[in-house]
Coordinates of C-alpha atoms in Angstrom, one line a residue:
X1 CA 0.0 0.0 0.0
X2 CA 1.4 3.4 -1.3
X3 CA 0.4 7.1 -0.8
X4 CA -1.4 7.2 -4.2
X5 CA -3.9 4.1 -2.8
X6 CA -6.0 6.8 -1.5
X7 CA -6.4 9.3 -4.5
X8 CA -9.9 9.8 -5.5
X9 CA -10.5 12.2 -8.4
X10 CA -12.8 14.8 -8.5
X11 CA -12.9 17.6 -11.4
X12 CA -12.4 21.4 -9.9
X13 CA -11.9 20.0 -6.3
X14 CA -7.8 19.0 -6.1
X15 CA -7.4 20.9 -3.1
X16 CA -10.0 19.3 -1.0
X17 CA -9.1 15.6 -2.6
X18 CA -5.3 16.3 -1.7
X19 CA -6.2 17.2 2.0
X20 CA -8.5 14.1 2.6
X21 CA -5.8 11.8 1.2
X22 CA -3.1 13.1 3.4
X23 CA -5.5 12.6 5.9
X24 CA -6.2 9.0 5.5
X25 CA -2.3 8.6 4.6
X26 CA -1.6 9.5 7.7
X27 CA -4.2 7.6 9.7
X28 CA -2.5 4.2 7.3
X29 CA 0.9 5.4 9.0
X30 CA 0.0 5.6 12.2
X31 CA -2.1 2.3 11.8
X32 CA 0.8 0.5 10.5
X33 CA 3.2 2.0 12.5
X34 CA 1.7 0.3 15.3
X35 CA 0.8 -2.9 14.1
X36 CA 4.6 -2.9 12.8
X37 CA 5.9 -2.2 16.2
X38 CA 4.2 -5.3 17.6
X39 CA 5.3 -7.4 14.9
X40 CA 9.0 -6.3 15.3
X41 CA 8.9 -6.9 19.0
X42 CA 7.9 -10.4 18.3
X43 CA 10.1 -11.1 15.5
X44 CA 13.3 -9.6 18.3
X45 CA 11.8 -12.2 20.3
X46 CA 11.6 -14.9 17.7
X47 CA 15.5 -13.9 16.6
X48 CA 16.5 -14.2 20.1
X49 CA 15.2 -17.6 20.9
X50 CA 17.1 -18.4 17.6
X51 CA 20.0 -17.1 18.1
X52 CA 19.8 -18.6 21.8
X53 CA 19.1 -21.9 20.2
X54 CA 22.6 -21.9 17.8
X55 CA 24.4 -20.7 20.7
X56 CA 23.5 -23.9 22.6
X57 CA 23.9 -26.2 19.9
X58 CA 27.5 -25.2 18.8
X59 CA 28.6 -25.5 21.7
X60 CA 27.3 -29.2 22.9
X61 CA 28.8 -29.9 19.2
X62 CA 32.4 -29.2 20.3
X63 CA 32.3 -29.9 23.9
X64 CA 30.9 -33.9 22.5
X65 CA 33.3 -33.5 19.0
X66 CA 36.9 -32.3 20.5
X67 CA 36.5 -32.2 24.3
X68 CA 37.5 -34.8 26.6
X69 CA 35.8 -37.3 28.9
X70 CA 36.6 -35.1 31.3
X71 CA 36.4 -31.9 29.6
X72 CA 32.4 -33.4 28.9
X73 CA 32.1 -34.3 32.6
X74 CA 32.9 -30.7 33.6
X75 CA 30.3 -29.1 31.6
X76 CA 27.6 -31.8 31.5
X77 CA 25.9 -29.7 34.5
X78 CA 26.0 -26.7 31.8
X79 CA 25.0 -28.2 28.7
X80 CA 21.9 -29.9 30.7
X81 CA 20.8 -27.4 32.1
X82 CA 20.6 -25.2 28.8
X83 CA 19.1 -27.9 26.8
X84 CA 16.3 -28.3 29.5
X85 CA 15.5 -24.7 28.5
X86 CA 15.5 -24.8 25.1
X87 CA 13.4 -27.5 25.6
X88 CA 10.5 -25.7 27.5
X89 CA 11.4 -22.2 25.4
X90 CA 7.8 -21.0 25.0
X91 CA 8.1 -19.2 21.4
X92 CA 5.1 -17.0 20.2
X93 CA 4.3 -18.4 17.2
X94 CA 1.4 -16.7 15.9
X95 CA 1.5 -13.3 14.8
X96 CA 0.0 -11.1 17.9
X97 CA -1.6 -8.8 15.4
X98 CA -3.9 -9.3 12.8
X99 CA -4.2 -8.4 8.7
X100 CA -7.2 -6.3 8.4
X101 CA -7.0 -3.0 7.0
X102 CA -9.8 -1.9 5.0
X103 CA -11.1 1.2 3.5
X104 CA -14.4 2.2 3.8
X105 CA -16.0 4.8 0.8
X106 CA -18.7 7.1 1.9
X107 CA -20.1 8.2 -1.2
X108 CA -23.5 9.9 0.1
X109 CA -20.7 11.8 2.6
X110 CA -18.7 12.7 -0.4
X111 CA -21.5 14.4 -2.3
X112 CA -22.3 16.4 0.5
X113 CA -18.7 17.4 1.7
X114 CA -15.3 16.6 0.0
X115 CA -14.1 15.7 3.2
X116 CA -16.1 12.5 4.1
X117 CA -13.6 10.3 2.0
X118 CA -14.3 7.4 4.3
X119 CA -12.5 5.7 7.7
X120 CA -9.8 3.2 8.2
X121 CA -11.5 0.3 9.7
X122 CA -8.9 -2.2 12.2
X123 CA -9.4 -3.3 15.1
X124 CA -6.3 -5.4 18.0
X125 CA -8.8 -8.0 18.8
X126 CA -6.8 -11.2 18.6
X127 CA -8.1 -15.0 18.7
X128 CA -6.3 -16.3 21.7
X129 CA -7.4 -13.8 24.0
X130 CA -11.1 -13.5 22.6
X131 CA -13.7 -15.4 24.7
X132 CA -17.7 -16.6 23.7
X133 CA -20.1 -17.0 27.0
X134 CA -23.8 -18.2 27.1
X135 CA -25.7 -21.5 27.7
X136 CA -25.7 -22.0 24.1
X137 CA -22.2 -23.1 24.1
X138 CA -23.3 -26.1 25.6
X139 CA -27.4 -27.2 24.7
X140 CA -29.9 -25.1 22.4
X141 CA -32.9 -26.7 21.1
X142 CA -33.8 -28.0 17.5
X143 CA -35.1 -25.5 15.1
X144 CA -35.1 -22.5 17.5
X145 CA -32.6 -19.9 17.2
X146 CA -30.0 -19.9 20.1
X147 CA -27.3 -17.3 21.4
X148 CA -23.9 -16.6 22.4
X149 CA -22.0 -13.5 23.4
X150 CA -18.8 -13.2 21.8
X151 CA -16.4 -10.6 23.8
X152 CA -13.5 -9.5 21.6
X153 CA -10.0 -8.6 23.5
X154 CA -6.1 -7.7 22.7
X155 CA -3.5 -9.6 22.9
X156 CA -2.7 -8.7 26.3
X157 CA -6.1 -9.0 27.7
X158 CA -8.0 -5.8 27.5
X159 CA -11.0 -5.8 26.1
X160 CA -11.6 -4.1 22.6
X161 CA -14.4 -1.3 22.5
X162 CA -14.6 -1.0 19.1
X163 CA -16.5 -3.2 16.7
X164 CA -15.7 -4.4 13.3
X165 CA -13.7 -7.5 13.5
X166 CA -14.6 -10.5 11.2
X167 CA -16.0 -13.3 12.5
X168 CA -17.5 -16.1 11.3
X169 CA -19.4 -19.1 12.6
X170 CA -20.5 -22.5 11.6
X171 CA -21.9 -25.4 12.3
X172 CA -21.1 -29.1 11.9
X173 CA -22.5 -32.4 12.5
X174 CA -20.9 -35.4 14.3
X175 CA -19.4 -36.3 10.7
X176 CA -17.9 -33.1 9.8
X177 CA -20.6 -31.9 7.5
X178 CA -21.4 -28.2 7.5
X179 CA -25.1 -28.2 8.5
X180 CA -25.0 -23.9 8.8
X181 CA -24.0 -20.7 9.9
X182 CA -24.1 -18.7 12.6
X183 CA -25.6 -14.8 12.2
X184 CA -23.2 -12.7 14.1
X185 CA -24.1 -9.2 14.7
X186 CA -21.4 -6.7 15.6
X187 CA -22.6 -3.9 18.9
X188 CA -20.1 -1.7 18.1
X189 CA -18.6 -1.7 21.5
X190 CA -16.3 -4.9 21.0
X191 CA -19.4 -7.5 21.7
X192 CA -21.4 -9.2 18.9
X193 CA -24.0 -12.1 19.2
X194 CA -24.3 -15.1 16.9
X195 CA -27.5 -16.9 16.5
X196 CA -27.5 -20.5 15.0
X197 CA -29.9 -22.8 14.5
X198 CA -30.0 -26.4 14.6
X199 CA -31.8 -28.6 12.0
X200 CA -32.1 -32.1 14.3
X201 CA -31.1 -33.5 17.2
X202 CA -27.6 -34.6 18.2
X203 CA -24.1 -33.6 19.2
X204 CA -22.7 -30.5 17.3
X205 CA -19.7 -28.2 16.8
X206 CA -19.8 -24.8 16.7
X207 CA -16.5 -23.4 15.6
X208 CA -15.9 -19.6 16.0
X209 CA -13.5 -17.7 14.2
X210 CA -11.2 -14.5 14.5
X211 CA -9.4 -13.7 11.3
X212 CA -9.6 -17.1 10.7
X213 CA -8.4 -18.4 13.8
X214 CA -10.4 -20.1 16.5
X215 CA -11.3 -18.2 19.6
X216 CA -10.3 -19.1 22.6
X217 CA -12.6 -22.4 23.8
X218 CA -13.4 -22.9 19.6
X219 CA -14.7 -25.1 18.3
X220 CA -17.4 -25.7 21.0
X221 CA -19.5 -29.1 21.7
X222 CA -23.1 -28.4 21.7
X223 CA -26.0 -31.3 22.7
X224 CA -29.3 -29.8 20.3
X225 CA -32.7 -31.3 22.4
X226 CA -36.5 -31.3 21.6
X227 CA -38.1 -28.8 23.8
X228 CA -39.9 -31.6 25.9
X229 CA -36.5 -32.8 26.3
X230 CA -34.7 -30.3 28.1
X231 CA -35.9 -28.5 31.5
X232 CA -36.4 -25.0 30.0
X233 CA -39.3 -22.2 30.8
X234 CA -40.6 -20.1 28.2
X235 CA -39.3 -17.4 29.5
X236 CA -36.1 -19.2 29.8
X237 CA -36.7 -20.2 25.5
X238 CA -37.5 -16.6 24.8
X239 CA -34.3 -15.1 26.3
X240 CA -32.0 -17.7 24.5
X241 CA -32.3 -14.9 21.5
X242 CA -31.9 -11.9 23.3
X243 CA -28.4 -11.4 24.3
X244 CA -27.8 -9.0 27.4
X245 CA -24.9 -7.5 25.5
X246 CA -27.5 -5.9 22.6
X247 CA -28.5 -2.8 25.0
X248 CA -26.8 0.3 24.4
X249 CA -22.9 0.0 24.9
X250 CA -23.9 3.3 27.3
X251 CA -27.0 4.0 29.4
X252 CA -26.9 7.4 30.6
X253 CA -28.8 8.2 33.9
X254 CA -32.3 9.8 33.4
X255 CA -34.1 11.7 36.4
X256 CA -37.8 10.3 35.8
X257 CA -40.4 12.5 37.6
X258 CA -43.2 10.7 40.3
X259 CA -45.5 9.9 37.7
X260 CA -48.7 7.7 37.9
X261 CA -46.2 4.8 36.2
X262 CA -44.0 4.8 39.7
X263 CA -46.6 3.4 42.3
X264 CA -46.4 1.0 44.9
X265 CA -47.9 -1.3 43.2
X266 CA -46.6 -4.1 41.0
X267 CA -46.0 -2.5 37.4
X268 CA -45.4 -4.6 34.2
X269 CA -43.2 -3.3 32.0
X270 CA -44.7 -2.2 28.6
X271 CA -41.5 -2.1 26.7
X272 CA -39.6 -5.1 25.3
X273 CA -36.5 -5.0 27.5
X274 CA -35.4 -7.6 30.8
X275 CA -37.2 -5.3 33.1
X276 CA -40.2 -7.5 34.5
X277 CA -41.6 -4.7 37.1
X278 CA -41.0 -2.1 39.2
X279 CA -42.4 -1.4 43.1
X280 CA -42.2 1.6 44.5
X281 CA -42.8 5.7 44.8
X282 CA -41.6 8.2 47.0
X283 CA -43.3 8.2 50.3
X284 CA -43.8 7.1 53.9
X285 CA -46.2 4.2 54.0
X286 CA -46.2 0.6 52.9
X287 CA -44.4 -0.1 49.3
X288 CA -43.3 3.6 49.5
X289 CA -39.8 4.5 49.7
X290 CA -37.1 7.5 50.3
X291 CA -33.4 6.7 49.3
X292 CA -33.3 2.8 49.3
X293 CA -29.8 1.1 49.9
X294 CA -29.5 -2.2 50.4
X295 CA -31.3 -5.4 48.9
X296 CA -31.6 -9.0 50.3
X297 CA -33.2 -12.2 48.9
X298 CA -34.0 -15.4 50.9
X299 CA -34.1 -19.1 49.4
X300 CA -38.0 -18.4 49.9
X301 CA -39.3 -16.2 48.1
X302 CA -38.4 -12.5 50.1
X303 CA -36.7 -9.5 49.2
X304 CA -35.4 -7.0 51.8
X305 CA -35.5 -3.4 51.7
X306 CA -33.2 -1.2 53.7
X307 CA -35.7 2.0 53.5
X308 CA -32.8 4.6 54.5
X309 CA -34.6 7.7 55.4
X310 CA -37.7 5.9 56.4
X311 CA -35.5 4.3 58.8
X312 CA -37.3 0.8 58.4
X313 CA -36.3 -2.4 56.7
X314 CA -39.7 -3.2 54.1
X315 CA -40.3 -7.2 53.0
X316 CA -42.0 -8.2 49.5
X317 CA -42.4 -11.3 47.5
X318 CA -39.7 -12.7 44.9
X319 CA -43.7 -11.2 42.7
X320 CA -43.8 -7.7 44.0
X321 CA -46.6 -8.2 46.8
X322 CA -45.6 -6.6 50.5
X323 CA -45.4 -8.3 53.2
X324 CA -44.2 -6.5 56.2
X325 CA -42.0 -4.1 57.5
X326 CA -40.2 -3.8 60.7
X327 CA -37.8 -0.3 62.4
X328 CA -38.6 3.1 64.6
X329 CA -36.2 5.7 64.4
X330 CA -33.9 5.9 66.9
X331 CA -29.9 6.4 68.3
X332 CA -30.9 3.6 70.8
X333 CA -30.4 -0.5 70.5
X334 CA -33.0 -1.6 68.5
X335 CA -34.0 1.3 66.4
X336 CA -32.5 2.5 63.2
X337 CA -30.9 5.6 62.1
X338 CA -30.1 5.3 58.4
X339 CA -30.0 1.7 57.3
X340 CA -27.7 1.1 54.6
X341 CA -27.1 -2.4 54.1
X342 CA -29.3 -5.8 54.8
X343 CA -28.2 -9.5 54.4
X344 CA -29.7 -13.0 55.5
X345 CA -28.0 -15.0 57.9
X346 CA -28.5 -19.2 57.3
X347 CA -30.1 -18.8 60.6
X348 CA -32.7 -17.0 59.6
X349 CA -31.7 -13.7 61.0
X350 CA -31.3 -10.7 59.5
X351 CA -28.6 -8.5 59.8
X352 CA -28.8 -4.4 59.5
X353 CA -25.8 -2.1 58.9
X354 CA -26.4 1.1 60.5
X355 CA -24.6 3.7 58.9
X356 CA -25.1 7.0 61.4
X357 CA -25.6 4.4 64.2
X358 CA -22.4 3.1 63.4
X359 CA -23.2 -0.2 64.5
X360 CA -25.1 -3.7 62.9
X361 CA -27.9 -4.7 64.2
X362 CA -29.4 -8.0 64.0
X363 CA -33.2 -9.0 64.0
X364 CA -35.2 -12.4 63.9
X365 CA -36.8 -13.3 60.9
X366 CA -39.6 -11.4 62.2
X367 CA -38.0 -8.5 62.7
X368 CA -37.9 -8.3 66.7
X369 CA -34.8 -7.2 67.6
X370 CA -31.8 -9.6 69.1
X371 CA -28.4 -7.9 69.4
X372 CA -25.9 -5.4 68.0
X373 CA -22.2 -6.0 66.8
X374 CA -19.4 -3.8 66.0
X375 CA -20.2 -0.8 68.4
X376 CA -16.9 1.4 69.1
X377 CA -15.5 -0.2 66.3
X378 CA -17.5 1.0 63.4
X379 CA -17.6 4.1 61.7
X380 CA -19.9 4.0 59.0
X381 CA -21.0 0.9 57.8
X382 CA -22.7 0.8 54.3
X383 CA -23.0 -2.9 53.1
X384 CA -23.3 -6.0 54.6
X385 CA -23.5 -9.7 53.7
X386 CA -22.7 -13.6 55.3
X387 CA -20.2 -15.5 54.2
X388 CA -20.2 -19.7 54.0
X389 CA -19.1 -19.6 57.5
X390 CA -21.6 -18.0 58.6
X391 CA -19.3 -14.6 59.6
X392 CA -20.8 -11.1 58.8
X393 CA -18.9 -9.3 56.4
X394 CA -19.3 -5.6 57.1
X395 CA -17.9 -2.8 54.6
X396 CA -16.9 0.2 56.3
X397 CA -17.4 2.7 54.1
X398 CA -16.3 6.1 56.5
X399 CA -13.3 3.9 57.4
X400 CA -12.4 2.3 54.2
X401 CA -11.7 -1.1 55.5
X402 CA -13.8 -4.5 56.0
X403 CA -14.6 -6.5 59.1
X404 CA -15.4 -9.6 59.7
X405 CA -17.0 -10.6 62.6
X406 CA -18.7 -13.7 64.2
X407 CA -22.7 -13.6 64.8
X408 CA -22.3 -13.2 68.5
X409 CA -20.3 -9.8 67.8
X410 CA -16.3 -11.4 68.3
X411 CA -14.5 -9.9 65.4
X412 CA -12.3 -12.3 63.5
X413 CA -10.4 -10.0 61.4
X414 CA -10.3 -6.9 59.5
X415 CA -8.3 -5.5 56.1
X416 CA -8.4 -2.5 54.1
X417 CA -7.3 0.9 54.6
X418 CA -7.9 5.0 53.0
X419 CA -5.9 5.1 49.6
X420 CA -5.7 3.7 46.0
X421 CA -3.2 0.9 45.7
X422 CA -5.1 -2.8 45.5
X423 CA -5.3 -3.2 48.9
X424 CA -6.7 0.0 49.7
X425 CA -10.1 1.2 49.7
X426 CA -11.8 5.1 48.9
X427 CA -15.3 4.7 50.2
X428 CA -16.4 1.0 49.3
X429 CA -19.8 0.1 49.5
X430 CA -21.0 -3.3 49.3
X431 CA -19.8 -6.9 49.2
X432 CA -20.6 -10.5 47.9
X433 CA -19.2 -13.8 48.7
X434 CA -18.9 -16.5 45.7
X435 CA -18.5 -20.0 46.0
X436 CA -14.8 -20.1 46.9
X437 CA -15.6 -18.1 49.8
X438 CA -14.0 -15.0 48.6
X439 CA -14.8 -11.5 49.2
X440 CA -15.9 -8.9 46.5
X441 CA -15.8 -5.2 47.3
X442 CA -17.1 -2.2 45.0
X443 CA -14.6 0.4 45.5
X444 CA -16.6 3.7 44.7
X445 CA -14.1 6.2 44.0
X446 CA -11.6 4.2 42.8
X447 CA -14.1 2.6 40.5
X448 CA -13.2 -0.6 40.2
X449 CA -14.5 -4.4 42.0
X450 CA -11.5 -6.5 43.6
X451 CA -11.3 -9.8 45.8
X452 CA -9.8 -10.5 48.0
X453 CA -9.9 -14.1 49.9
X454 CA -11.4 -15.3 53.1
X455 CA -8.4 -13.8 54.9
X456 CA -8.4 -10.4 53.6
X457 CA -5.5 -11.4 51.0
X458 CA -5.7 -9.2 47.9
X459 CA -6.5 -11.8 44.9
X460 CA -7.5 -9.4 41.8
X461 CA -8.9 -6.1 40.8
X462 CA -10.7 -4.8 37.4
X463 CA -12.8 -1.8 36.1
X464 CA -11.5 1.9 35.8
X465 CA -13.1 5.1 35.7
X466 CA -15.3 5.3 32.2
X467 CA -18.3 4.8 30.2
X468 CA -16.9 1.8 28.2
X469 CA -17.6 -2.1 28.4
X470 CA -16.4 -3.0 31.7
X471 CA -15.3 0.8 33.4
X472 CA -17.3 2.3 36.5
X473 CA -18.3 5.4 37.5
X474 CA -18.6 4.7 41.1
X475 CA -19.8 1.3 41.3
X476 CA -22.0 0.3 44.2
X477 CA -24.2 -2.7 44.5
X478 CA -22.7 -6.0 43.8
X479 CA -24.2 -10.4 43.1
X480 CA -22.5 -13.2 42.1
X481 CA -24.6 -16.0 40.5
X482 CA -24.4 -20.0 40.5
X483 CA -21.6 -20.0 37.8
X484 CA -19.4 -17.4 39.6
X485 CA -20.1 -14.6 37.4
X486 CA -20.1 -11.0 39.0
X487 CA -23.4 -8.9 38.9
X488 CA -22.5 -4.4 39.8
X489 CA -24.4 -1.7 40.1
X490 CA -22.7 1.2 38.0
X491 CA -24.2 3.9 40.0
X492 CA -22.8 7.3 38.1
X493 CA -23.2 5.0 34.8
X494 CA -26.9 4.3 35.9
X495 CA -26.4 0.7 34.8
X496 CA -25.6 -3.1 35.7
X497 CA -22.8 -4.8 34.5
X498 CA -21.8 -8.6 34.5
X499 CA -18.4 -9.7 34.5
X500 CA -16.9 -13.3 34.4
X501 CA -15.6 -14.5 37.6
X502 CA -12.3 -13.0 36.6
X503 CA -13.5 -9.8 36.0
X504 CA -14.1 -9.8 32.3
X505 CA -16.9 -8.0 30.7
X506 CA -19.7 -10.4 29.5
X507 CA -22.9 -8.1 29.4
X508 CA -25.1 -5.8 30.2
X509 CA -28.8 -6.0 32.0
X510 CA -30.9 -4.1 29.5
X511 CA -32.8 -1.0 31.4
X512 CA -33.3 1.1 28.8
X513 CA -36.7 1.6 28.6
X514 CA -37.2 2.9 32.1
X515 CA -33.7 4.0 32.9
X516 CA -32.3 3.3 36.5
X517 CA -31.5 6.5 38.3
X518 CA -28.1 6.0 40.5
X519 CA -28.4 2.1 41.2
X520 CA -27.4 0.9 44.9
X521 CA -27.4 -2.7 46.3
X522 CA -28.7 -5.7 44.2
X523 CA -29.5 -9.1 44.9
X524 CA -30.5 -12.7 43.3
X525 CA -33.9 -13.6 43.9
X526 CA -34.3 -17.3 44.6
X527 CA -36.1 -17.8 41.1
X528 CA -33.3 -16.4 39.2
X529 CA -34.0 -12.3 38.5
X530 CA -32.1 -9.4 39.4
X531 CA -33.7 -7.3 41.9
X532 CA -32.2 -3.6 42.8
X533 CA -32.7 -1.0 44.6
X534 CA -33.3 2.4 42.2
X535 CA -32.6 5.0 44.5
X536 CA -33.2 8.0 42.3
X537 CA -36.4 6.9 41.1
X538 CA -37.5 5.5 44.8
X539 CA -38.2 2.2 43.7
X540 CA -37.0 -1.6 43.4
X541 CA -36.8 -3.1 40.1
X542 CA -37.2 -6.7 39.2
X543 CA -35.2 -7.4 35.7
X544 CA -34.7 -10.8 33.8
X545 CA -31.1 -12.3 34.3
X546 CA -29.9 -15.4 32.0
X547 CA -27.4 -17.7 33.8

């Protein structure tokens, strides 16, 4: 490709054409100029391990040709020991960039303005390090159309935010035979979705490809069932199409006004999206609310409300119906100040951070008061939750630490500190515990989610301040589901998130036909769906959620 690649002739307009071809010139350079850099640091790489290699070689030729017994003796610990790595020399031997360069002509843009000669489309998504999620990896069923979430990424990781990259998809019998191809359709944020079909049922292979290249799990096994077959709902049928990743790559936060469509009554949701209904206005009495925190569900059927200015906790049905509500105002032991967080303990207790209280409190299942823990040594608790050993995991969020504590009040340890290296916190607000027992803090002002393990030991981090697939502005509430993947509340973002258990994007909920208004504590209701708490808009929300 030369400088002249991009001339396009236009009678009485040489100036204009001359400036737009420089201008996608230099775009070409700088395109390459990258992409070059990349290559040459792994051909360096390549040359080294070659050069390393010859080294090695001639000289275990002349120490076994014209040495001595000896002579070999004395430098068999030396030749071993440089053979053995050689041996397990890991080489890259793919190119880590890829080949596509195109050029894309806008002719409607050019008959408007000489300008619009068109963009350089590339992208750094690379095969290895791009990843496919959904349960139609694994099952679909015959003759319905079935979906996956592919997640593009860079060689190193990160996850790609533009679309663009070609991918294909197809399908094959046990045989080999090519029975189809998957539809994929590019979000232009660095996610697409492919939809296949299956014409009967069997085992399958679905093979995804980058630039020709499988991605990383390709090519995937699939069992295809008759709907009697296989233990699915219709909603559960109806949401194998719809990706979560096909909402809008940003969903800004809208301040909806008290309309007759925010009551405290169960609301269906007109508008195709994974919201299911909302409960809720802003108010005093029963199904009413004024700045909700925190959300619990139990293994029967309840949610819990932390009402924070109402100074009550408020119970509903996994359906929307109340139930109860329980808390008086009050500095004393028993009453509540401004509940924050609210979790279930397996004993059936539940337990009440108390954030101007600056203590946790902890009720019976029927909300008469027991105890309170972590007096004189809390300074503002926001979030709360149980892990598998039954200990209360309180998040400090004046103090910027964690405690853990036993449920009779003994505290077993405590991590975290003011500050923004991994093991510091800057006002954290709630916390989950996944299967391995580990802990998962939203770090609000350092936007990001990290782990840490049962001891407080830092494990990972991810997110950054942004609007992009996987960045936070301020995240708050925070789930993890039965496979390990992370559920967050993107509270400046007005959004939820779900990452992989390692903290890479997968998808978003889609809330965009009644946008959440400054998100704070979710849960998982027992039958599956996302419920949060919409502070903004003084209401809980009840969305879909596809495991």
């Amino acid at each position: 490709m030369n400088k002249s690649s991009f001339v396009l002739v236009m009678p009485n307009n040489s100036q204009s054409v001359e400036f737009g071809m420089e201008t996608k010139y230099q775009s070409w350079h700088d395109i390459t100029c990258v992409s070059l850099q990349v290559l040459q640091a792994q051909l360096e790489s390549l040359l080294q391990g070659q050069e390393g290699i010859r080294s090695s070689c001639s000289f275990t030729e002349q120490a076994l040709n014209h040495g001595s017994e000896a002579e070999v003796l004395l430098v068999k610990k030396q030749i071993s020991a440089s053979l053995d790595e050689l041996a397990n020399q890991e080489l890259p031997l793919w190119p880590e960039e890829n080949s596509q360069l195109d050029f894309l002509v806008e002719t409607d843009g050019l008959r408007k303005s000489i300008h619009n000669l068109g963009a350089l489309i590339t992208t750094s998504a690379v095969a290895a390090e791009t990843v496919a999620t959904g349960e139609g990896l694994r099952v679909c069923i015959v003759g319905q159309p079935t979906s996956v979430t592919i997640t593009t990424k860079d060689r190193d990781g990160r996850l790609c935010r533009t679309g663009n990259a070609l991918l294909v998809a197809d399908l094959s019998a046990s045989d080999g035979t090519v029975v189809g191809e998957g539809e994929v359709t590019d979000h232009k944020n660095g996610s697409y979705e492919c939809v296949y079909r299956v014409p009967c049922e069997g085992r399958f292979t679905l093979s995804i490809k980058l630039y020709e290249q499988h991605i990383r799990g390709s090519p995937f096994s699939i069992r295809a069932c008759k709907l009697t077959d296989i233990s699915l709902t219709a909603d559960f049928s109806k949401n194998r199409l719809k990706s979560p990743g096909s909402s809008h790559a940003e969903q800004c936060a809208v301040k909806r006004p008290a309309s007759t469509y925010s009551t405290g009554k169960r609301k269906e949701n007109p508008t195709e999206d994974d919201l299911m209904f909302r409960i809720g206005t802003k108010g005093r009495n029963k199904g009413e609310f004024t700045n909700l925190q925190g959300v619990a569900a139990s293994s029967v059927g309840k949610v819990l409300i932390a009402d924070s200015n109402n100074q009550c906790v408020q119970i509903f049905s996994n359906d929307g119906q109340f139930k109860s509500r329980f808390g008086a105002r009050g500095r004393s032991p028993g009453q509540l100040q401004r509940p924050t967080g609210v979790a279930l303990h397996p004993s059936g207790d539940i337990i009440i951070a108390d954030y101007d209280n600056r203590w946790v409190s902890i009720f019976s299942s029927d909300g008469k008061f027991k105890t309170k823990i972590g007096s004189g040594k809390l300074m503002g608790p926001k979030g709360v939750s149980v892990d598998r050993n039954g200990h209360i995991i309180v998040v400090d969020n004046k103090s910027c630490c964690v405690f853990i504590f036993q449920l009779n009040g003994k505290l077993v340890s405590k991590f975290g500190s003011r500050g923004n290296s991994d093991k510091q916190f800057a006002g954290p607000h709630f916390a989950a515990v996944n299967q391995n027992n580990e802990i998962i803090v939203t770090d609000f002002h350092n936007h990001s989610v990290k782990v840490f393990s049962p001891e407080g030991e830092f494990l990972l981090k991810f997110g950054s301040n942004g609007e992009g697939n996987g960045q936070f502005n301020a995240p708050t509430g925070v789930a993890v589901d039965a496979n390990g993947n992370i559920i967050v509340a993107d509270w400046g973002n007005s959004r939820i998130q779900v990452f992989d258990s390692s903290g890479s994007f997968l998808s978003y909920i889609n809330t965009s036909a009644d946008p959440l208004y400054g998100p704070q504590g979710l849960a998982l209701t027992s039958d599956g769906h996302i419920v949060v708490a919409d502070s903004g808009n003084h209401c809980f929300k009840v969305y879909r959620y596809l495991q």
